[in-house]
CSV table of C-alpha atoms and ligand atoms in Angstrom, one decimal:
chain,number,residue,atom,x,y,z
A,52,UNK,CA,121.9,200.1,142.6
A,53,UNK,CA,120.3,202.5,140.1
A,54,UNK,CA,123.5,204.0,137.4
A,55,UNK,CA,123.8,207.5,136.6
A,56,UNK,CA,122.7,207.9,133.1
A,57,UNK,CA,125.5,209.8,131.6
A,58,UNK,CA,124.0,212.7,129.4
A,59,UNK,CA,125.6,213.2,126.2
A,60,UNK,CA,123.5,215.4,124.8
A,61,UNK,CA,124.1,217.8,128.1
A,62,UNK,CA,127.9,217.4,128.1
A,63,UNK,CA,127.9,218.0,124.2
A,64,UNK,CA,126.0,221.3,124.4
A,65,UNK,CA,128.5,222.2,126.9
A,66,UNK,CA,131.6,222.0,124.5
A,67,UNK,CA,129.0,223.5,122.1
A,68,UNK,CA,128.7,226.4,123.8
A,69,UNK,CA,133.1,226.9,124.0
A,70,UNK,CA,133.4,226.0,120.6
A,71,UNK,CA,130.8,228.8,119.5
A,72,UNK,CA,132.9,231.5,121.6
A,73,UNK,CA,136.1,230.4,120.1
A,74,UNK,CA,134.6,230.9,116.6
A,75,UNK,CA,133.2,234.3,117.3
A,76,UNK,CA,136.7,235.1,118.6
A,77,UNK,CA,138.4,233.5,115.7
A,78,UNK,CA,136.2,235.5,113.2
A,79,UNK,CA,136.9,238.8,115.2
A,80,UNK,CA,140.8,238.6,115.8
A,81,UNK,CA,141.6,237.0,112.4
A,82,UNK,CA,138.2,237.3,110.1
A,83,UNK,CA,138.6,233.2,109.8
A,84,UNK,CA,135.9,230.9,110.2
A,85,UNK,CA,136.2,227.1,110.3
A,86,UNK,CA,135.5,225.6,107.1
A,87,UNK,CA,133.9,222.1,107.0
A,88,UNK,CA,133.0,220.4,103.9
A,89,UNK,CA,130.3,217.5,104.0
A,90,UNK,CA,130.8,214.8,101.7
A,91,UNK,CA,127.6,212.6,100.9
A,92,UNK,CA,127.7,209.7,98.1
A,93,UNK,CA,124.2,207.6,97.5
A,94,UNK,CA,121.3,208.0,99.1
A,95,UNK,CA,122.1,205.8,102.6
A,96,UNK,CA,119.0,206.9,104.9
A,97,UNK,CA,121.5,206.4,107.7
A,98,UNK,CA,124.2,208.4,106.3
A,99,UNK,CA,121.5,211.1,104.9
A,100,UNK,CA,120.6,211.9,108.5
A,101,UNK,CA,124.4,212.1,109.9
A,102,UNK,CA,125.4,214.4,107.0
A,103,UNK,CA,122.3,216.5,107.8
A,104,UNK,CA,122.7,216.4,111.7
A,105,UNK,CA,126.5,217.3,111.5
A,106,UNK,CA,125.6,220.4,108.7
A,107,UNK,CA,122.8,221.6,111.3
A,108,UNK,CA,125.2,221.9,114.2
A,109,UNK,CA,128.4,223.3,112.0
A,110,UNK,CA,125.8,226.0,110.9
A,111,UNK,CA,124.5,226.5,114.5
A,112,UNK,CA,128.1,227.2,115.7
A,113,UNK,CA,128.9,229.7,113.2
A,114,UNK,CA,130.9,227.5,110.4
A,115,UNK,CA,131.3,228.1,107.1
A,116,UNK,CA,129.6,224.6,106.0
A,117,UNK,CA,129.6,222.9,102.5
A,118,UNK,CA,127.4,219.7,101.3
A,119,UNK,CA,128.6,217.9,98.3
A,120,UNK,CA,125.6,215.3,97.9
A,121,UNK,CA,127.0,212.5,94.8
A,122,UNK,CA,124.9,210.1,93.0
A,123,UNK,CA,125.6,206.6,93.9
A,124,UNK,CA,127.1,206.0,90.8
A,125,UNK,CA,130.1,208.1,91.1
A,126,UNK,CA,133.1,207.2,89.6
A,127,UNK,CA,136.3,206.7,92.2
A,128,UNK,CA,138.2,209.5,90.1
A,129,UNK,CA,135.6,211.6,89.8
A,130,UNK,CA,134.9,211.4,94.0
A,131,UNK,CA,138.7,212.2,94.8
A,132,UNK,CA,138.9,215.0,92.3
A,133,UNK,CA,136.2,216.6,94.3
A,134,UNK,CA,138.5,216.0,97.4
A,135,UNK,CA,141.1,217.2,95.7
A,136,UNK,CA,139.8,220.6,95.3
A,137,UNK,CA,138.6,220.9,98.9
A,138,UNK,CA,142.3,220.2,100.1
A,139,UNK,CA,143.6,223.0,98.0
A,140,UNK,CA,140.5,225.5,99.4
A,141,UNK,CA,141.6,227.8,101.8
A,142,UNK,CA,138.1,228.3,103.5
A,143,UNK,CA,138.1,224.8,104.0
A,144,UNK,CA,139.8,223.0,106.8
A,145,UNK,CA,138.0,220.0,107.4
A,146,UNK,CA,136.9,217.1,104.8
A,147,UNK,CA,134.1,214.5,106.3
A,148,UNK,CA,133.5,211.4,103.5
A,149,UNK,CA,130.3,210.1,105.1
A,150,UNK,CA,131.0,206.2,105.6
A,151,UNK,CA,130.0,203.7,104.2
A,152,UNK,CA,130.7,204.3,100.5
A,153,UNK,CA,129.2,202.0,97.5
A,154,UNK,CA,131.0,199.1,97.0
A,155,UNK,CA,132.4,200.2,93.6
A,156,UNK,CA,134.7,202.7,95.5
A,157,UNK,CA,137.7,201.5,97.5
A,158,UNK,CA,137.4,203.5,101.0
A,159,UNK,CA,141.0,203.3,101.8
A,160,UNK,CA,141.8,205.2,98.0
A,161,UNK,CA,139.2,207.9,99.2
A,162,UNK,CA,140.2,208.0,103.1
A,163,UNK,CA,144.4,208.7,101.5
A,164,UNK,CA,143.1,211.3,99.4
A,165,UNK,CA,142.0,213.3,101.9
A,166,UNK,CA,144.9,215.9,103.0
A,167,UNK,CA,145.8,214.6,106.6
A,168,UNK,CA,145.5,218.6,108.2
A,169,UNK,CA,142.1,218.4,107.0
A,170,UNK,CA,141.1,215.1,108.0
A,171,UNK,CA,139.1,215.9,110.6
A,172,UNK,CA,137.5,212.0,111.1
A,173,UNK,CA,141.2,211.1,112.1
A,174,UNK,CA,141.2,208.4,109.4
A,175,UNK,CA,143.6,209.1,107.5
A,176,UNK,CA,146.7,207.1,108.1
A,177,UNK,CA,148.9,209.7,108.8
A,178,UNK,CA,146.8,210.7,111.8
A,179,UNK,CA,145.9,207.0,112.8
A,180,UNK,CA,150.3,207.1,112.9
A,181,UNK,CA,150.4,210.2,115.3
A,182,UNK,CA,147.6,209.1,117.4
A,183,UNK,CA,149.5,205.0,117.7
A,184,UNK,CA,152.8,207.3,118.4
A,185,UNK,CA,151.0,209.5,121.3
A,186,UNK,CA,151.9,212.5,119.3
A,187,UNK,CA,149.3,215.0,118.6
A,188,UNK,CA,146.6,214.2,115.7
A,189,UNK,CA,143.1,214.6,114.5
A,190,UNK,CA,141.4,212.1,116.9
A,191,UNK,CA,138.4,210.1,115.3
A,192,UNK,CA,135.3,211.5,116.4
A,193,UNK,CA,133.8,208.8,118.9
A,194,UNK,CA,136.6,207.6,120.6
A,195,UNK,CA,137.4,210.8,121.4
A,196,UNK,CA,133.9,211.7,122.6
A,197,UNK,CA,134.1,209.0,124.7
A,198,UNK,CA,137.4,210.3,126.2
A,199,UNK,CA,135.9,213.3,127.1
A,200,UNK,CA,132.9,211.9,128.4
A,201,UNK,CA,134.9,209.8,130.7
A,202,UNK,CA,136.5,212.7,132.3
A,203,UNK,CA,133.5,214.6,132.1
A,204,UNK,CA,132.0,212.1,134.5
A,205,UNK,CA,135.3,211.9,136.8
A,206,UNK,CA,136.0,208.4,135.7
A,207,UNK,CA,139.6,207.6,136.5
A,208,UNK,CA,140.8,205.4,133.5
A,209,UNK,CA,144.7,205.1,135.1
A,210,UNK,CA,144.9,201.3,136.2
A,211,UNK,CA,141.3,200.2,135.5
A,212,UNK,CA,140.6,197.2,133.7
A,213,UNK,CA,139.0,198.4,130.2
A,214,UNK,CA,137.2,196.0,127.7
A,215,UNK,CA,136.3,197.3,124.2
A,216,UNK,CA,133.8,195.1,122.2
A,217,UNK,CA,134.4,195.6,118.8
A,218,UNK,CA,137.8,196.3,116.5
A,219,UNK,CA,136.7,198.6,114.0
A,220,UNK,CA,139.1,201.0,112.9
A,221,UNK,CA,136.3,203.8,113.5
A,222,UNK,CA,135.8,203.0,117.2
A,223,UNK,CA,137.7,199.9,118.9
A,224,UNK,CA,141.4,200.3,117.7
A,225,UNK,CA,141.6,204.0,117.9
A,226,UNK,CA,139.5,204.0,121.3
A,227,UNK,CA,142.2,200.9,123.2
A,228,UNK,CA,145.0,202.9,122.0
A,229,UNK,CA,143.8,206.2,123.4
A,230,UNK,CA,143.4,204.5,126.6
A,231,UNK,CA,146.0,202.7,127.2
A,232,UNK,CA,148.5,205.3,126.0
A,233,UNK,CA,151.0,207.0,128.6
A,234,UNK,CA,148.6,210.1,129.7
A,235,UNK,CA,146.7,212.0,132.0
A,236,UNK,CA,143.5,212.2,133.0
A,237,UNK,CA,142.0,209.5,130.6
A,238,UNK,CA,145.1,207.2,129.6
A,239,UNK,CA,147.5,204.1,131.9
A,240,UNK,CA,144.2,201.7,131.4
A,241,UNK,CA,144.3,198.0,130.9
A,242,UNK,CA,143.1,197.4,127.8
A,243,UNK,CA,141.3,194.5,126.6
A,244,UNK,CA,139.6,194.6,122.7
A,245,UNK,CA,137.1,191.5,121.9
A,246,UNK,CA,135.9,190.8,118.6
A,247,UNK,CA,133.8,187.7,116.8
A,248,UNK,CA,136.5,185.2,117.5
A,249,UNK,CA,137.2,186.0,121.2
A,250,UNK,CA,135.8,183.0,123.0
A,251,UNK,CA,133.8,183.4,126.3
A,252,UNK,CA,133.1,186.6,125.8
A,253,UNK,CA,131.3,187.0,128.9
A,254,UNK,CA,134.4,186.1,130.4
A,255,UNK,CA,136.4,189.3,129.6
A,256,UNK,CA,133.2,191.8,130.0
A,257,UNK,CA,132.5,190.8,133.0
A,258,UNK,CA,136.0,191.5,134.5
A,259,UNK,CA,135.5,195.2,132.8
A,260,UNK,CA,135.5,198.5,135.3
A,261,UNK,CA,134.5,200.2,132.0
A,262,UNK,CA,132.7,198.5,129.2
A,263,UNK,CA,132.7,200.0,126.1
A,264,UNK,CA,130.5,198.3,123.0
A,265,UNK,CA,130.5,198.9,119.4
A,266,UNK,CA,129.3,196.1,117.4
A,267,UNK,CA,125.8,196.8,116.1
A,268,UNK,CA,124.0,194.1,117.6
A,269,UNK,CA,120.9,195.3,119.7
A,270,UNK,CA,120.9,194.6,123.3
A,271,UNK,CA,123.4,191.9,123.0
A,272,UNK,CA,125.3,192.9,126.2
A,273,UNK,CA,122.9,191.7,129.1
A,274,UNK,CA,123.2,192.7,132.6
A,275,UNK,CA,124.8,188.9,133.4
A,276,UNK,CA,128.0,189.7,131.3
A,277,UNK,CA,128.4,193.2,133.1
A,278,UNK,CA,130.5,193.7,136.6
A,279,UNK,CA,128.3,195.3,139.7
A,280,UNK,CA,129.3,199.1,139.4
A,281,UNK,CA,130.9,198.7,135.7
A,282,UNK,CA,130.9,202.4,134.0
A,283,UNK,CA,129.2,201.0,130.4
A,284,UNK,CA,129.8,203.2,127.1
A,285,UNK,CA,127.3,202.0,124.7
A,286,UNK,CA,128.4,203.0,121.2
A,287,UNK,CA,125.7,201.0,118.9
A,288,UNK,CA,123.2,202.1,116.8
A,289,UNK,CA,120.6,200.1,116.0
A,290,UNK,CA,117.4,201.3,113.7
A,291,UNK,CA,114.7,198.7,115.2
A,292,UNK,CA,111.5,200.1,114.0
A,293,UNK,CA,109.9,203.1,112.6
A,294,UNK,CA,107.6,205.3,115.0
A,295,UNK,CA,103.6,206.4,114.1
A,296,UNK,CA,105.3,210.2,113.4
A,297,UNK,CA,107.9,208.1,110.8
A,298,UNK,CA,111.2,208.7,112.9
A,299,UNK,CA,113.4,206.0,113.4
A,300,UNK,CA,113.6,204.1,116.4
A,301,UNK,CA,117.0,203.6,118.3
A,302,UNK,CA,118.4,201.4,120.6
A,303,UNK,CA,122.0,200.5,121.4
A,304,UNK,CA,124.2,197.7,121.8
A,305,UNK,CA,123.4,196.9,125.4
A,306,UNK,CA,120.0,196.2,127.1
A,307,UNK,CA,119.2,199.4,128.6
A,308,UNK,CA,117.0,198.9,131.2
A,309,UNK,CA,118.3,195.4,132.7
A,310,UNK,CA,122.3,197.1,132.7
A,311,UNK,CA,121.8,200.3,134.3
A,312,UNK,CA,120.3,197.9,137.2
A,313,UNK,CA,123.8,196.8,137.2
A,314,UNK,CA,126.3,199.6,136.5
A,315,UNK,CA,127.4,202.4,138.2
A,316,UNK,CA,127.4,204.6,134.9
A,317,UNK,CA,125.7,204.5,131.4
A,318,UNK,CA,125.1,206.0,127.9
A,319,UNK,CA,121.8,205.8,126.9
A,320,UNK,CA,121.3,205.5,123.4
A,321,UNK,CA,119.7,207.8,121.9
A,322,UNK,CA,121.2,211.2,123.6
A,323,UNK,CA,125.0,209.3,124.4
A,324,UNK,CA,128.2,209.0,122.7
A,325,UNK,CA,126.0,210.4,119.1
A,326,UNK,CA,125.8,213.7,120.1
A,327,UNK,CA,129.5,213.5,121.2
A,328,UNK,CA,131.0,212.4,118.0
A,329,UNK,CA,129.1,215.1,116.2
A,330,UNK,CA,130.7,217.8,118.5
A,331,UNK,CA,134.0,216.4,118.4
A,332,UNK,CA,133.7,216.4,115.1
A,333,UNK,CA,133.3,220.4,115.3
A,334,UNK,CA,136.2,220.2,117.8
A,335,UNK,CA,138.5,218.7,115.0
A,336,UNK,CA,137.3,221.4,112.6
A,337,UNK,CA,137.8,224.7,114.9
A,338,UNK,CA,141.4,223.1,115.9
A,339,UNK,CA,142.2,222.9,112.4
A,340,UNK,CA,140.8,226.5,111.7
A,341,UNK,CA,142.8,228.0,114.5
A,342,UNK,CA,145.9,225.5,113.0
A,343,UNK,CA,145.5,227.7,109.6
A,344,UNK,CA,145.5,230.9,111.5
A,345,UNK,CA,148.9,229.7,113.4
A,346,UNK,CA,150.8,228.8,110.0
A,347,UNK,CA,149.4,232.0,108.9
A,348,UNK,CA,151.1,233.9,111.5
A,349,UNK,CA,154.2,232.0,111.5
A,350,UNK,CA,154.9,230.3,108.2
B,463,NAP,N1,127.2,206.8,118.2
B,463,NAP,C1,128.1,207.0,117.2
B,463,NAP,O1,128.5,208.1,117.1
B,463,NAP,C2,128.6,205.9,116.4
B,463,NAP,C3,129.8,206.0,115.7
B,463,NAP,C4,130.3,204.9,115.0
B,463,NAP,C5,129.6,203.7,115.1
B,463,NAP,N2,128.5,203.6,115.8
B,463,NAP,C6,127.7,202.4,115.9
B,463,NAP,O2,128.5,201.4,116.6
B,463,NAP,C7,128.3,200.1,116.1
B,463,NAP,C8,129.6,199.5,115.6
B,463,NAP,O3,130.0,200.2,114.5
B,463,NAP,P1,131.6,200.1,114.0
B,463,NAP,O4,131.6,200.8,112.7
B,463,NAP,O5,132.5,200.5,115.1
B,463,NAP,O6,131.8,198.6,113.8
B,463,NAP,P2,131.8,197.6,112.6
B,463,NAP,O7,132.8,198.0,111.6
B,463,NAP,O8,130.4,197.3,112.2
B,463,NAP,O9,132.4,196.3,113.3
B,463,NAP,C9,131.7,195.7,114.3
B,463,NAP,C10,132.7,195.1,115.3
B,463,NAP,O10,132.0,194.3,116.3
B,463,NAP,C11,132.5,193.0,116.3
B,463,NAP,N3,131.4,192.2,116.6
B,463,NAP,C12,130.2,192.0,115.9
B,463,NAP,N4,129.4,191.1,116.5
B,463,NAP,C13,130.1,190.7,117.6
B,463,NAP,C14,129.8,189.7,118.6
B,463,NAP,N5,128.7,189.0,118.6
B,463,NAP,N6,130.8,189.5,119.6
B,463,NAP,C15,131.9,190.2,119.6
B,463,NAP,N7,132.2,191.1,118.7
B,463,NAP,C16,131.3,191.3,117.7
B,463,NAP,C17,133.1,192.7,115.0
B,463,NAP,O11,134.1,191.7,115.1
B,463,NAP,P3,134.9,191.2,113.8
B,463,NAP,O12,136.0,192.2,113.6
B,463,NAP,O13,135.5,189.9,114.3
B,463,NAP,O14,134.0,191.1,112.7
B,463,NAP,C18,133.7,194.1,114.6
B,463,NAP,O15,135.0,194.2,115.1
B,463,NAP,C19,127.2,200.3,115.0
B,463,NAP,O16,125.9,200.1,115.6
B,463,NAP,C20,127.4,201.7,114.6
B,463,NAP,O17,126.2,202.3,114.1
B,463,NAP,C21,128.0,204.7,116.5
């Protein structure tokens, strides 16, 4: 059995394409655009290329987009104040803090300060809440690409047996309780999250109808630890080398080529869940934009 690669990149330009309508519309019924403002501390090369790729594409759809780039050496006051006066801007109505931050500033005391109706990473506690609750929220950016590339593909989450690798709160806790929440189409799954301490891992991934893994470790999930017809959602990143024309190179958290053998669906990585979180990313921004224009009407 050869899997379908599932094509991120294809399935994001999709939603691409919607979102960019609904701005034009947005702008032309209500002169409102959807604000997004970029928040870069240090120097990360990692982080420099996500703020960069996530500015290029809120500036392809038609957003008003904003770049704050801090030196490393930015005081935690100084950082929040900044966040501070994107809350209270009006042509704002999203707030990204690239992760990870230096070690001098306490992520949590950043993450809070963030006003949750412009938190459009979902991080903030307030929308981690809703989301636990099943009530609507900002939904962090990968899981819910994921979502939607699940029903993209027609994959039936009700009843299946899903294991998550990883518990971050990013990815893995956000993503099980998505899934196994009381919903339609993607929702009602068995969920099963592993982490360092879960012995046999092999164990619980191979009982997985959908494998999902976000650890950062490359290749680490080998064909022997999948199920024959699994659908496999690689969410790892992993910066392995640099090519001859100096551009990183990718791989993901499961072997690739030995897997798809294997499974009857998988992310390839590049050109997988990436390109999704970006877009959903845009999706959080535009649904707070349109948000702003529904208090505006009826405050
Ligand atoms: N494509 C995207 O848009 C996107 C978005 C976010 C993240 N990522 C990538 O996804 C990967 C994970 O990132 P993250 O921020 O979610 O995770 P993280 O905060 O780095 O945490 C990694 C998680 O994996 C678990 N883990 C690590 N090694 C393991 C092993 N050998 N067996 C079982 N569990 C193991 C850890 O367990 P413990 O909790 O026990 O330590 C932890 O829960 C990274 O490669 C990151 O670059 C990609």
């Amino acid at each position: 059995m050869s899997a379908i690669i599932i094509d991120g990149k294809k399935i994001s330009e999709e939603i691409r394409e919607e979102i960019k309508k609904e701005v034009e519309e947005l702008k032309a019924k209500y002169g409102i655009i959807p604000g997004l403002a970029t928040i870069l501390v240090g120097e990360n090369p990692a982080s420099v290329s996500y703020v960069k790729a996530k500015q290029k594409v809120a500036q392809n759809l038609g957003f008003y987009s904003v770049q704050e780039n801090l030196p490393e050496n930015i005081s935690q006051e100084e950082l929040i104040a900044i966040i501070k006066k994107y809350n209270n801007e009006e042509k704002i109505h999203g707030i990204l803090v690239q992760l990870p931050l230096p070690k001098h500033i306490d992520e949590e005391e950043v993450i809070n300060a963030i006003l949750p109706d412009k938190d459009v990473d979902g991080f903030h506690p307030v929308n981690l809440g809703r989301l636990l609750r099943g009530n609507p929220s900002f939904i962090p950016c990968t899981p819910y690409g994921i979502m939607v590339m699940l029903e993209k593909i027609g994959c039936d989450v009700e009843g299946k047996e899903v294991v998550i690798v990883g518990r971050s709160n990013i990815v893995g806790k956000p993503l099980a309780v998505l899934l196994f929440q009381k919903r339609k189409p993607i929702g009602n799954a068995t969920v099963t999250i592993c982490h360092t301490k879960t012995k046999d891992l092999a164990f619980h991934t191979k009982r997985a109808d959908i494998l999902i893994v976000a650890i950062g470790k490359p290749k680490f999930i080998k064909a022997d630890m999948v199920k024959e017809g699994a659908v496999v959602i690689d969410v790892g990143v992993n910066r392995i080398g640099i090519s001859p024309s100096g551009k990183a190179i990718l791989c993901g958290d499961v072997d690739f080529d030995e897997v798809k053998k294997k499974a009857s669906a998988i992310t390839p990585v590049p050109g997988g869940v990436g390109p999704m979180t970006i877009t959903m990313l845009m999706k959080n921004t535009l649904q707070s934009a349109k948000r702003f224009v529904s208090q505006k009407k009826n405050p």
